[in-house]
Amino acid sequence: MRQSSLVVVANRLPVDDSVAPDGACEWRRSPGGLVSALHPLLQQTPATWVGWAGGTGPAPTLADVDGVRMHTVPLAHDDVRDHYEGFANSTLWPLYHDAVEQPVYHRRWWEAYQRVNRRFAEAAAEAAEPGAVVWVQDYHLQLVPELLRTLRPDLRIGFFMHVPFPPPELFMQLPRRAELLLGMLGADLVGFQRPQAAHNFAQLATKVLGLAATDRRIAVGERVVRIGAFPVSIDMREMEALAGRPDVVRRAAQIRRDLGDPQHVILSVDRMDYTKGIEQRLKAYSELLAAGHVKVRDTVMVQVAVPSRERVEQYQVLRDRVEREVGRINGEFGRVGEPAIHYLTQPFDRAELAALYRAADIMAVTPLRDGMNLVAKEYVAARVDGGGALVLSEFAGAAAEFTQAFLVNPHDLEGLKSTLLQALQASEPDRAARMRAMRDHLRVHDIRAWARSYLTALDQSGVLVNRLTT
Ligand code: ADP
Ligand code: F6P
């Protein structure tokens, strides 16, 4: 077994198996914010990524991806059902997103959560060379830092939570709340997207575990665990280069022609997830059409909603409801050859996404709750022409950075409608000034800045930081 000085541990590997047109198995980049953030970063250093390849049964052997070693963790059918679909995505995910859907608890899911976390910790222990940095990601693996510390006390262990970390009122509902906190406290540094999340974590460490805690440090026995906010970002340079490519610019123009050369294109790109506010957005658009504030001929909507967690009931229900609503809106407001909503569920490559971003006058990113939302950042990065307007939910982590976006409370339907109209009707100089300010911010706060700030705090020797972020 080859070992690395940097090991990333995440539930999902950066590639997913899918079936190619000729029936062969094909690997492609998995959609999701975590992969988008880490994938470009790791290409610069000999690193290992420990994760699940998306199937069940024996782990496939994967070739390196852009120089990063893939260390696959095998999961059986029961593990996927009870850990990934169960405790991770039916208990923790809804609870951490303001309980916008009801979290469900089952004791057998907790057993699986422990079992799978143990397997990931063992895989990370195998892949890490002596004294390595191991960076554990997200809510699926909250027990890994402590398990790994027991197996390999020589390692520097970081944990980063990509999703919101809830206030005590919500977290206290969890039957195994103490174990989850202790698991994360096995790390040397626990990072969150927002300062409020670090504050919630510190409060819980005191309330549940009786530990002395501030929003920066928690005393755990002899150790001090540092905590803090490190808002994740994207590779701005990569997206700018892509969006400036002549073929992408041509493709963006083609997309607009295919849409019937409307005056305005409103775009949304989400995983099909109830946290993303897709239904509320469709309702707002439909009411704007019904009231005659926008007309299908002038204003079309493109909703990309790639299916996600398809075996979880709440996701199946959501997909059915979204598809019914898209059908209703198109039936009511569309014409032959002129649908009101162009609805796409396919995964796209990065160039096609960049072309879509460049084709959109308005990007509507209106989640009910989101740790960060990298789609919002990708859109801003793609607008190398300085055009476009971002309508952004106040409840996305990105709103704290993009204060010049058209900010909106997605729970307020009237507010959503008026903000969409405001963005549609804004003057060119107003839109351009907002976009310029957001692009300036993103240029400084890109993925390298994120990695640099997190890894500087974690690995104070500085060796890894320099290798990864220059
Ligand atoms: P989340 O992590 O909840 O999925 P983010 O907005 O932070 O949400 O990240 C989503 C990521 O997935 C982005 O990088 C986006 O480009 C990518 N993505 C979303 N939809 C698609 C799609 N249809 N095809 C390919 N990538 C997608
Ligand atoms: O950031 C949230 C997150 O859950 C990531 O951990 C994950 O990779 C992404 O969304 C996509 O979700 P999934 O891995 O369940 O398809």
XYZ file of C-alpha atoms and ligand atoms in Angstrom:
513
model
C 0.000 0.000 0.000
C 1.438 3.374 -1.078
C 1.117 6.028 1.594
C 0.691 9.813 1.215
C 1.563 12.905 3.217
C -1.927 14.285 2.563
C -5.046 12.174 2.804
C -8.516 13.516 2.127
C -11.339 11.430 3.537
C -14.775 12.087 2.099
C -17.832 9.925 1.760
C -17.760 10.235 -2.012
C -14.826 9.917 -4.381
C -14.457 12.693 -6.968
C -15.541 10.256 -9.695
C -18.738 8.329 -10.098
C -19.368 5.299 -12.243
C -21.903 5.669 -14.999
C -22.773 3.769 -18.108
C -21.238 5.043 -21.347
C -23.348 5.081 -24.547
C -21.668 1.814 -25.675
C -22.667 0.146 -22.387
C -19.177 0.216 -20.861
C -18.508 1.513 -17.366
C -17.284 5.107 -17.453
C -16.000 7.296 -14.617
C -16.948 10.954 -14.486
C -16.693 13.768 -11.961
C -19.416 13.558 -9.313
C -21.669 16.604 -8.994
C -21.668 18.284 -5.576
C -19.912 21.128 -3.845
C -17.362 19.083 -1.927
C -15.855 17.549 -5.046
C -15.901 20.882 -6.893
C -13.944 22.475 -4.055
C -11.314 19.815 -3.416
C -10.734 18.277 -6.823
C -8.788 21.186 -8.384
C -6.731 21.639 -5.249
C -5.355 18.153 -4.881
C -4.046 17.900 -8.410
C -1.003 19.811 -7.222
C 0.316 17.400 -4.596
C 0.785 13.650 -4.131
C -2.387 13.011 -2.217
C -4.745 10.130 -1.581
C -8.520 10.485 -1.594
C -10.303 7.914 0.561
C -13.964 7.523 -0.374
C -16.855 5.483 -1.666
C -17.230 4.884 -5.417
C -21.011 5.011 -5.380
C -21.886 1.301 -5.799
C -22.232 -1.708 -3.514
C -20.088 -4.788 -3.116
C -16.320 -5.139 -3.512
C -14.403 -1.898 -4.009
C -13.361 -1.270 -7.620
C -9.692 -0.534 -8.207
C -9.474 2.903 -9.698
C -6.623 4.544 -11.542
C -5.259 7.839 -10.227
C -7.411 10.818 -11.154
C -5.295 13.816 -12.208
C -2.426 12.495 -10.087
C -4.577 11.858 -7.008
C -4.654 8.274 -5.710
C -8.115 6.816 -5.283
C -8.512 4.626 -2.207
C -11.939 3.056 -2.436
C -13.925 2.090 0.654
C -16.317 -0.771 -0.128
C -19.877 -0.433 1.136
C -22.430 -3.223 1.210
C -26.072 -2.695 0.381
C -26.976 -2.388 4.101
C -24.213 0.165 4.683
C -25.480 2.380 1.875
C -29.085 2.037 2.991
C -28.468 2.685 6.683
C -25.414 4.966 6.671
C -25.625 7.054 3.479
C -29.365 7.052 2.821
C -30.282 6.613 6.485
C -28.337 8.365 9.220
C -26.420 10.745 6.910
C -29.180 11.809 4.547
C -32.420 11.171 6.406
C -31.302 12.119 9.939
C -28.387 14.570 9.820
C -28.992 16.286 6.442
C -32.546 17.487 7.172
C -31.717 18.356 10.786
C -28.668 20.409 9.790
C -30.724 22.260 7.160
C -33.171 23.809 9.626
C -35.340 20.664 9.587
C -37.014 21.908 6.377
C -37.965 18.229 6.041
C -38.632 16.064 9.093
C -35.461 14.251 10.306
C -35.991 10.532 10.936
C -34.152 8.457 13.584
C -33.642 4.698 13.608
C -31.308 2.861 15.967
C -30.045 0.527 13.261
C -28.959 3.570 11.219
C -26.753 4.654 14.098
C -25.128 1.185 14.184
C -24.355 1.542 10.473
C -23.059 5.087 10.923
C -20.548 3.829 13.500
C -19.595 0.811 11.402
C -19.001 2.814 8.230
C -17.127 5.582 10.048
C -14.838 2.908 11.503
C -14.162 1.535 8.039
C -13.252 4.987 6.700
C -10.972 5.613 9.706
C -9.169 2.309 9.072
C -8.740 3.123 5.386
C -7.338 6.565 6.232
C -4.947 5.030 8.776
C -3.620 2.690 6.056
C -3.199 5.440 3.470
C -1.410 8.005 5.667
C 2.369 8.063 5.950
C 3.883 8.764 9.403
C 3.037 12.288 10.558
C 0.728 12.907 7.571
C -2.105 15.408 7.444
C -5.518 13.792 7.173
C -8.410 16.028 6.229
C -11.840 14.537 6.997
C -14.859 16.030 5.210
C -18.488 16.542 6.089
C -21.386 15.184 8.091
C -21.182 11.585 6.849
C -17.931 11.074 8.769
C -18.225 12.924 12.056
C -16.867 9.996 14.088
C -13.748 9.520 11.946
C -11.454 12.107 13.639
C -11.686 10.452 17.066
C -11.480 6.892 15.674
C -8.453 7.844 13.612
C -6.701 9.547 16.511
C -6.966 6.304 18.474
C -5.541 4.292 15.568
C -2.846 6.804 14.563
C -1.922 9.357 17.250
C 0.980 10.569 15.048
C -1.319 12.224 12.484
C -2.517 15.807 12.204
C -6.238 15.558 11.760
C -8.521 18.203 10.323
C -12.292 18.097 9.999
C -14.340 20.374 7.763
C -18.137 20.601 7.758
C -19.439 21.647 4.331
C -23.055 21.911 5.430
C -24.574 24.190 8.088
C -24.006 23.214 11.711
C -27.283 23.793 13.535
C -28.086 25.733 16.706
C -28.372 23.774 19.973
C -32.221 23.779 19.828
C -32.026 21.529 16.762
C -28.862 19.536 17.463
C -30.137 18.574 20.931
C -32.828 16.440 19.251
C -30.189 13.912 18.178
C -30.276 10.794 20.372
C -26.484 10.316 19.906
C -25.491 13.965 20.181
C -22.599 13.461 22.660
C -20.926 10.790 20.514
C -21.169 12.962 17.390
C -19.540 15.920 19.135
C -16.798 13.771 20.649
C -16.107 12.268 17.233
C -15.453 15.693 15.697
C -13.380 16.738 18.704
C -10.855 14.045 17.785
C -9.567 16.551 15.200
C -6.898 19.195 15.814
C -8.954 21.735 13.883
C -12.693 21.725 13.230
C -13.699 24.073 10.391
C -17.122 25.390 9.436
C -18.482 27.597 6.662
C -19.775 30.354 8.937
C -18.742 31.841 12.313
C -22.268 31.143 13.614
C -21.696 27.413 13.079
C -18.458 27.503 15.093
C -20.357 29.352 17.808
C -23.115 26.693 17.808
C -20.477 23.953 18.095
C -18.734 25.678 21.034
C -22.045 26.166 22.835
C -22.889 22.481 22.366
C -19.481 21.326 23.604
C -20.202 23.145 26.858
C -23.862 22.227 27.119
C -23.612 18.532 26.204
C -20.054 17.651 27.245
C -19.346 20.236 29.957
C -16.146 21.383 28.174
C -14.572 24.822 28.451
C -15.119 26.389 25.019
C -14.837 29.689 23.149
C -15.642 30.271 19.488
C -11.943 29.579 18.730
C -10.831 26.839 21.136
C -12.221 23.892 23.057
C -10.299 22.143 25.823
C -10.589 18.345 25.555
C -8.564 16.726 28.345
C -4.927 17.577 27.694
C -5.598 18.731 24.129
C -6.857 21.996 22.710
C -9.055 21.656 19.631
C -9.170 24.778 17.483
C -12.380 25.721 15.723
C -13.254 28.443 13.228
C -14.954 29.567 10.033
C -13.307 28.930 6.654
C -15.826 29.723 3.874
C -15.189 27.316 1.031
C -14.750 28.561 -2.520
C -14.059 27.537 -6.114
C -11.192 27.582 -8.580
C -11.900 30.984 -10.098
C -9.011 30.780 -12.570
C -10.241 27.446 -13.919
C -13.794 28.710 -14.383
C -12.632 31.973 -15.961
C -10.404 30.124 -18.412
C -13.262 27.820 -19.324
C -15.814 30.607 -19.703
C -13.437 32.589 -21.910
C -12.777 29.732 -24.330
C -14.066 30.540 -27.854
C -15.974 27.240 -28.093
C -17.734 27.976 -24.776
C -18.648 31.506 -25.908
C -20.018 30.042 -29.168
C -21.938 27.411 -27.228
C -23.469 30.077 -24.955
C -24.692 31.989 -28.011
C -26.072 28.749 -29.458
C -27.950 28.012 -26.220
C -29.628 31.422 -26.412
C -30.599 30.802 -30.026
C -31.967 27.377 -29.116
C -34.036 29.038 -26.411
C -35.613 31.269 -29.063
C -33.451 34.362 -28.501
C -35.526 35.630 -25.589
C -34.816 38.966 -23.931
C -34.098 37.292 -20.585
C -32.840 33.847 -19.596
C -33.281 32.858 -15.947
C -31.115 29.873 -14.965
C -31.005 27.626 -11.902
C -28.600 24.723 -11.396
C -29.155 22.464 -8.405
C -28.912 18.931 -7.204
C -32.516 17.788 -6.889
C -32.731 18.496 -3.170
C -35.511 19.900 -0.974
C -33.043 22.347 0.587
C -32.558 24.102 -2.759
C -35.949 25.855 -2.848
C -36.808 24.565 -6.346
C -40.552 24.379 -5.729
C -40.721 27.890 -4.262
C -38.817 29.255 -7.277
C -41.108 27.526 -9.769
C -44.108 28.910 -7.948
C -42.688 32.437 -8.056
C -42.018 32.179 -11.806
C -45.434 30.721 -12.449
C -47.149 33.546 -10.533
C -45.117 36.130 -12.448
C -46.323 34.522 -15.696
C -49.920 34.323 -14.478
C -49.922 38.000 -13.497
C -48.418 38.965 -16.853
C -45.304 40.479 -15.226
C -43.193 38.285 -17.495
C -44.079 36.672 -20.817
C -42.815 33.340 -22.092
C -41.678 34.873 -25.361
C -39.406 37.374 -23.533
C -38.366 35.486 -20.422
C -37.553 31.785 -20.301
C -36.450 29.747 -17.369
C -33.886 26.931 -17.513
C -33.945 24.626 -14.506
C -31.129 22.085 -14.301
C -31.895 19.629 -11.511
C -29.584 16.630 -11.477
C -31.182 13.718 -9.560
C -29.630 13.056 -6.174
C -30.044 10.438 -3.394
C -32.704 8.827 -5.521
C -33.555 5.978 -3.156
C -34.422 8.307 -0.279
C -38.178 8.783 -0.123
C -38.144 12.546 0.464
C -36.078 12.969 -2.715
C -38.437 10.790 -4.755
C -41.406 12.794 -3.515
C -39.633 16.058 -4.371
C -38.763 14.929 -7.891
C -42.354 13.891 -8.562
C -43.647 17.221 -7.298
C -41.130 19.277 -9.280
C -41.861 17.349 -12.475
C -45.608 17.699 -11.988
C -45.218 21.449 -11.450
C -42.935 21.881 -14.491
C -45.520 20.002 -16.550
C -48.335 22.160 -15.198
C -46.486 25.420 -15.878
C -45.507 24.368 -19.395
C -49.056 23.174 -20.082
C -50.547 26.409 -18.882
C -48.085 28.983 -20.216
C -46.029 27.328 -22.963
C -46.746 27.297 -26.690
C -45.758 24.848 -29.392
C -41.955 25.068 -29.575
C -41.893 27.587 -26.693
C -41.958 25.934 -23.278
C -41.935 28.262 -20.281
C -39.444 26.088 -18.423
C -36.610 24.124 -19.972
C -36.108 21.329 -17.490
C -32.908 19.261 -17.646
C -31.873 16.459 -15.315
C -28.601 15.475 -16.965
C -25.146 15.853 -15.493
C -23.134 18.263 -17.657
C -19.418 18.617 -18.159
C -17.723 21.778 -16.892
C -17.625 23.439 -20.321
C -21.370 23.018 -20.826
C -22.043 24.407 -17.327
C -19.812 27.391 -18.102
C -21.732 27.988 -21.354
C -25.043 27.845 -19.486
C -23.755 30.376 -16.943
C -22.646 32.690 -19.735
C -25.995 32.351 -21.475
C -27.987 33.355 -18.373
C -28.999 36.948 -17.670
C -30.286 35.992 -14.240
C -28.934 33.191 -12.072
C -31.508 32.276 -9.443
C -29.864 30.542 -6.472
C -32.540 30.420 -3.814
C -31.962 27.557 -1.345
C -33.952 27.446 1.893
C -30.667 26.636 3.613
C -27.223 25.878 2.160
C -23.779 25.585 3.749
C -22.203 27.686 0.983
C -23.593 27.075 -2.548
C -20.797 26.878 -5.051
C -23.098 27.296 -8.053
C -23.456 30.960 -7.056
C -19.664 31.318 -7.027
C -19.259 29.461 -10.324
C -21.746 31.815 -11.998
C -19.878 34.906 -10.800
C -16.551 33.413 -11.893
C -17.947 32.520 -15.330
C -19.066 36.097 -16.027
C -15.731 37.209 -17.447
C -17.805 39.588 -19.595
C -18.972 41.395 -16.421
C -22.610 40.715 -17.323
C -25.415 38.844 -15.602
C -27.198 39.204 -12.284
C -27.253 36.903 -9.278
C -30.439 36.454 -7.248
C -29.251 34.811 -4.047
C -30.937 33.422 -0.960
C -30.024 35.017 2.361
C -29.859 31.455 3.692
C -26.951 30.348 1.515
C -23.504 30.685 3.086
C -22.453 32.594 -0.061
C -24.760 35.486 0.902
C -22.342 36.554 3.636
C -19.720 37.187 0.943
C -21.889 38.303 -1.995
C -23.630 41.189 -0.294
C -24.015 42.884 -3.705
C -26.215 40.090 -5.067
C -29.984 40.597 -5.283
C -30.550 39.027 -1.875
C -33.859 37.378 -1.087
C -35.716 35.384 1.555
C -36.929 32.360 -0.463
C -39.680 31.614 2.064
C -41.305 34.930 1.132
C -43.018 34.292 -2.183
C -43.882 37.937 -2.802
C -40.292 38.908 -1.970
C -38.985 36.233 -4.338
C -41.181 37.522 -7.159
C -40.268 41.167 -6.616
C -36.541 40.371 -6.346
C -36.622 38.399 -9.614
C -38.367 41.361 -11.251
C -35.890 43.779 -9.707
C -32.987 41.785 -11.142
C -34.704 41.511 -14.542
C -35.355 45.248 -14.674
C -32.075 46.484 -13.147
C -30.055 48.888 -15.271
C -26.911 47.625 -16.970
C -24.629 49.882 -14.870
C -26.263 48.638 -11.649
C -25.841 44.988 -12.626
C -22.288 45.555 -13.808
C -21.275 47.289 -10.556
C -22.697 44.425 -8.495
C -20.999 41.800 -10.633
C -17.681 43.638 -10.517
C -17.744 43.789 -6.712
C -18.561 40.081 -6.414
C -15.852 39.132 -8.894
C -13.301 41.219 -7.013
C -14.238 39.437 -3.807
C -14.048 35.993 -5.390
C -10.672 36.640 -6.955
C -9.194 37.142 -3.483
C -11.281 34.473 -1.759
C -10.861 31.561 -4.136
C -10.221 27.890 -3.450
C -6.504 28.430 -2.877
C -7.171 31.085 -0.242
C -9.571 28.687 1.468
C -7.066 25.840 1.498
C -4.274 28.167 2.583
C -6.202 29.545 5.541
C -7.449 26.117 6.660
C -4.179 24.263 6.207
C -2.121 27.043 7.774
C -4.261 26.703 10.854
C -3.997 22.900 10.773
C -0.417 22.265 9.721
C 1.634 24.985 11.258
C 4.879 23.666 9.768
C 3.725 25.306 6.502
C 5.213 22.655 4.194
C 1.909 21.356 2.916
C 0.381 24.799 2.602
C 3.084 25.998 0.241
C 2.876 22.903 -1.903
C -0.885 23.059 -2.244
C -1.696 26.682 -2.688
C 0.951 28.322 -4.827
P -24.223 20.855 -3.111
O -22.871 20.671 -2.504
O -25.333 20.852 -2.127
O -24.502 19.924 -4.247
P -23.198 23.320 -4.387
O -23.929 24.384 -5.137
O -22.256 23.819 -3.365
O -24.287 22.331 -3.773
O -22.349 22.452 -5.397
C -22.939 21.820 -6.496
C -21.825 21.443 -7.473
O -22.317 20.448 -8.356
C -21.350 22.610 -8.313
O -19.961 22.555 -8.496
C -22.067 22.390 -9.643
O -21.371 22.859 -10.769
C -22.174 20.880 -9.689
N -23.381 20.503 -10.443
C -24.658 20.825 -10.175
N -25.485 20.359 -11.130
C -24.712 19.739 -12.029
C -24.981 19.057 -13.260
N -26.211 18.933 -13.756
N -23.928 18.544 -13.903
C -22.666 18.659 -13.416
N -22.359 19.290 -12.289
C -23.370 19.823 -11.585
O -21.705 19.487 0.497
C -22.800 18.702 0.654
C -22.733 17.325 0.025
O -23.443 16.428 0.792
C -21.362 16.757 -0.168
O -20.806 16.142 0.951
C -21.671 15.797 -1.259
O -20.585 15.303 -1.926
C -22.598 16.605 -2.140
O -23.353 17.340 -1.246
C -23.444 15.749 -3.069
O -24.218 14.820 -2.359
P -24.091 13.240 -2.524
O -22.668 12.876 -2.252
O -25.061 12.682 -1.542
O -24.469 12.956 -3.942
